[in-house]
Coordinates of N, CA and C in Angstrom, one line a residue:
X1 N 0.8 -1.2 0.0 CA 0.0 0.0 0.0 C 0.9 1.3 0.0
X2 N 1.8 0.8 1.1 CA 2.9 2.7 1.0 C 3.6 2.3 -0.7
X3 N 3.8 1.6 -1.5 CA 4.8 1.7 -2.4 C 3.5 2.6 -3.6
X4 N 2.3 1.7 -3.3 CA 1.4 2.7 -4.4 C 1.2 4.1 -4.1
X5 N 1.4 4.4 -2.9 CA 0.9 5.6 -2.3 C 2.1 6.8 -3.2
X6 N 3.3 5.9 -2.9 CA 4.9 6.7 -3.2 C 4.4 7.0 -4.8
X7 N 4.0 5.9 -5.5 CA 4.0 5.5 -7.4 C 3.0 7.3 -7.2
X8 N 2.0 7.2 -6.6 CA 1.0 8.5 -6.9 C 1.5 10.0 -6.4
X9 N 2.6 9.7 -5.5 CA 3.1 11.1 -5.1 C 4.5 11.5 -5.9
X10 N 4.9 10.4 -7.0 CA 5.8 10.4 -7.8 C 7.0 10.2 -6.9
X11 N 7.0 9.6 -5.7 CA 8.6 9.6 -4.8 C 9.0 8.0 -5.1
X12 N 9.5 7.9 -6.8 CA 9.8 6.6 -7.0 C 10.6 5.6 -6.1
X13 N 11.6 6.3 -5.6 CA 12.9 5.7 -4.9 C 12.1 4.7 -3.9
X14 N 11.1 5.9 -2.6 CA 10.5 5.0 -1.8 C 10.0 4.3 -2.7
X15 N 8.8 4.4 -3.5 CA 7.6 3.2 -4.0 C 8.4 1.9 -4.5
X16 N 9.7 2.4 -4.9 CA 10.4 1.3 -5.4 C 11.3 0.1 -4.4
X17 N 11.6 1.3 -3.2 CA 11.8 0.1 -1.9 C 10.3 -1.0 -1.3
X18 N 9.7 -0.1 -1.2 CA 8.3 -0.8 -0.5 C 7.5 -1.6 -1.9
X19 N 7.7 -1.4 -2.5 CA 7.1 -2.6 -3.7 C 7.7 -3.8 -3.5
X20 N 9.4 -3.5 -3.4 CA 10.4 -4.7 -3.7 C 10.1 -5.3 -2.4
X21 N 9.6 -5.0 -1.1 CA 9.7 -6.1 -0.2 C 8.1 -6.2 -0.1
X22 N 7.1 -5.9 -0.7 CA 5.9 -6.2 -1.3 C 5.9 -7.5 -2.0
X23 N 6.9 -7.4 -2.9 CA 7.4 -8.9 -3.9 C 7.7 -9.9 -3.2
X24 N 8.6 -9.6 -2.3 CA 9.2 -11.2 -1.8 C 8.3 -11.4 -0.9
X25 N 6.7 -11.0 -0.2 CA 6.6 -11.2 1.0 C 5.2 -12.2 0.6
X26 N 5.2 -12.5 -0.4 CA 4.1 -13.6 -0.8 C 3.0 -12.9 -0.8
X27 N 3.0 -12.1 -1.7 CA 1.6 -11.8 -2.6 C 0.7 -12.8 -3.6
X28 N -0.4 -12.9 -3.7 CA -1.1 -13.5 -4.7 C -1.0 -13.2 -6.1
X29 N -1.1 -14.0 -6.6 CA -0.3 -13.6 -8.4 C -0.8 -12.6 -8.4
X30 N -2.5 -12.2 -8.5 CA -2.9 -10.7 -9.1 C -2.2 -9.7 -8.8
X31 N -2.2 -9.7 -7.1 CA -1.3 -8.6 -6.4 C 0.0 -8.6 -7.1
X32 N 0.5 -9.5 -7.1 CA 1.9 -9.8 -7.4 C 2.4 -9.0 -8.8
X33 N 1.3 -9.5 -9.8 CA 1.6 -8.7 -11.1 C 1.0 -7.4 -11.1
X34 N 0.2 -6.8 -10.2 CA 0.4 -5.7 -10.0 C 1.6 -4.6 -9.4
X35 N 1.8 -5.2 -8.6 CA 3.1 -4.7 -7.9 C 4.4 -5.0 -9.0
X36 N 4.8 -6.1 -9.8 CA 5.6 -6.1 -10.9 C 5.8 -5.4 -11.5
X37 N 4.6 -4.4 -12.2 CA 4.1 -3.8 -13.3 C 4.6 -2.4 -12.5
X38 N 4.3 -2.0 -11.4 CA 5.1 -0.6 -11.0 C 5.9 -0.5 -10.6
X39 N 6.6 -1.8 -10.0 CA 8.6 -2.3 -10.5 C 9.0 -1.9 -12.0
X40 N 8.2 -2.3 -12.9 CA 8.8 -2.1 -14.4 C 8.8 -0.8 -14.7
X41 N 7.6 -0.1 -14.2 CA 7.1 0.5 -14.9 C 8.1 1.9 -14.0
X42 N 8.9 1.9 -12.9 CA 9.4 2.9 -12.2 C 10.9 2.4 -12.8
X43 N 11.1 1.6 -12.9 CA 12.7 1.4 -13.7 C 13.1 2.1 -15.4
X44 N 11.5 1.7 -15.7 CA 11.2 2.7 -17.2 C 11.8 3.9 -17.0
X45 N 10.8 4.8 -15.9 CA 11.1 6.1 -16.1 C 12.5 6.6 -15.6
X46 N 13.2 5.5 -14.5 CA 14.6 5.9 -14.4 C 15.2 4.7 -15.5
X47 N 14.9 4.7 -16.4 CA 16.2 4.3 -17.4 C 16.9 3.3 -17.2
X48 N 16.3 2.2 -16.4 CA 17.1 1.0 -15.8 C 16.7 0.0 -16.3
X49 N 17.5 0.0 -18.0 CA 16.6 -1.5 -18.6 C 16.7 -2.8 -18.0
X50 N 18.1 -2.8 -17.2 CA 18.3 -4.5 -17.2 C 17.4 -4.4 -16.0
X51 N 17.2 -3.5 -15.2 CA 16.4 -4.1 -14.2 C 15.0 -4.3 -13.9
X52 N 14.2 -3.7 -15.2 CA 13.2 -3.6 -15.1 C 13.0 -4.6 -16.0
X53 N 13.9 -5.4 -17.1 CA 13.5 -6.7 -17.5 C 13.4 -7.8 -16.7
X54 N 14.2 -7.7 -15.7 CA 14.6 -8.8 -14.7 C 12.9 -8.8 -14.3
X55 N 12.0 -7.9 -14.1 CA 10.7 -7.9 -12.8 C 10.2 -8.8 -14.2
X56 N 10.1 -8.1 -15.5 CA 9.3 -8.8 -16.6 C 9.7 -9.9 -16.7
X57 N 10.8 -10.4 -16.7 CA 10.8 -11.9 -16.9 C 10.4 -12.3 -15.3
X58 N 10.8 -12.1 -14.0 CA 9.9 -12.8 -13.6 C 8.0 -12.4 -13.5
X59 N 7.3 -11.9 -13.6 CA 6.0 -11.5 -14.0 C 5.9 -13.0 -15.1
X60 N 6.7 -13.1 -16.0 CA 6.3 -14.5 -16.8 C 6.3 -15.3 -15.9
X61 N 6.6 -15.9 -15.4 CA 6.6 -16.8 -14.0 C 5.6 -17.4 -13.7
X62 N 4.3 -15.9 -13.7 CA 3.4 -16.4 -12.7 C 2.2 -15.7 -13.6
X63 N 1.0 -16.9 -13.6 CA -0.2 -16.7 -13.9 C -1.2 -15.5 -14.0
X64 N -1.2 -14.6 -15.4 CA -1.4 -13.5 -14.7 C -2.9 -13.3 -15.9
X65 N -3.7 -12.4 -15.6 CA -4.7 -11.7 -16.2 C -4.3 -11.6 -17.9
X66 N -5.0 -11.5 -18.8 CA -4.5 -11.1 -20.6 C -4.5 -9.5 -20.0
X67 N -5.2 -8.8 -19.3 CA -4.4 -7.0 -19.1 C -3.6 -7.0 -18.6
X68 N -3.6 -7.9 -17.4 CA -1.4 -7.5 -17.2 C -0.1 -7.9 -17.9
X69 N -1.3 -8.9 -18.4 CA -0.1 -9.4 -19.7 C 0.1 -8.5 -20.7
X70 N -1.0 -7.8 -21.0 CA -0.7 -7.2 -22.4 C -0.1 -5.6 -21.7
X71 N -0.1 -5.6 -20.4 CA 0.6 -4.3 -20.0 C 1.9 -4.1 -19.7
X72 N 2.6 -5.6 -19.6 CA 3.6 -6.0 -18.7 C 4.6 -6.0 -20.4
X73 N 3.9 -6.7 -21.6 CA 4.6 -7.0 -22.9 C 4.5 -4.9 -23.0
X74 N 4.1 -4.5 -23.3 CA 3.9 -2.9 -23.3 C 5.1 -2.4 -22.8
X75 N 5.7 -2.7 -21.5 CA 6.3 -2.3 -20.8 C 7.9 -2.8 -21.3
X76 N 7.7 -4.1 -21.3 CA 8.8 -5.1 -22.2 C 9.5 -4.2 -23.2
X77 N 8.4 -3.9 -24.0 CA 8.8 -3.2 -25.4 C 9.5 -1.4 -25.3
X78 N 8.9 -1.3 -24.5 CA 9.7 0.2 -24.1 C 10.4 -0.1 -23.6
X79 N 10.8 -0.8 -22.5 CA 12.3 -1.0 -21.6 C 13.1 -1.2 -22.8
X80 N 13.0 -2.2 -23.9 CA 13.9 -2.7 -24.9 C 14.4 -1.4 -25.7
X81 N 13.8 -0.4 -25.7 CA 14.2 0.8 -26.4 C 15.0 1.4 -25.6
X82 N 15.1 1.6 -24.4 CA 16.0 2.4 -23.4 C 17.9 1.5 -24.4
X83 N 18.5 2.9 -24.6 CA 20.0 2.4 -25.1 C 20.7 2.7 -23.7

């Protein structure tokens, strides 16, 4: 909850600590690919390709919705453009 709260006040750094121990702490897939998706999607905007592929390949992992899928491949495809 605090890492979404950070994603909406734009203070990536925190949203990006409290997501990542959001991830390992046994979320339910849905949650889980929710929380992936603003791991990716906060490495996007700081320019961190390898590490925001690392959350997308794990997000393949795990059983997720066709909209997180098709938001997570979305996200894939921009990270790939970061040089």
């Amino acid at each position: 909850l605090l890492g979404c709260i950070a994603v909406h006040q734009m203070d990536y750094q925190t949203a990006e600590h409290h997501l990542e121990k959001a991830a390992f702490s046994g979320l339910k897939a849905q949650d889980l690919g929710i929380t992936i998706m603003h791991l990716a999607n906060i490495n996007l905007r700081n320019k961190q390709k390898e590490k925001g592929l690392l959350w997308i390949a794990e997000a393949k992992k795990i059983p997720l919705p066709a909209r997180q899928q098709s938001i997570l491949k979305n996200l894939e495809k921009e990270l790939h453009q970061i040089k």
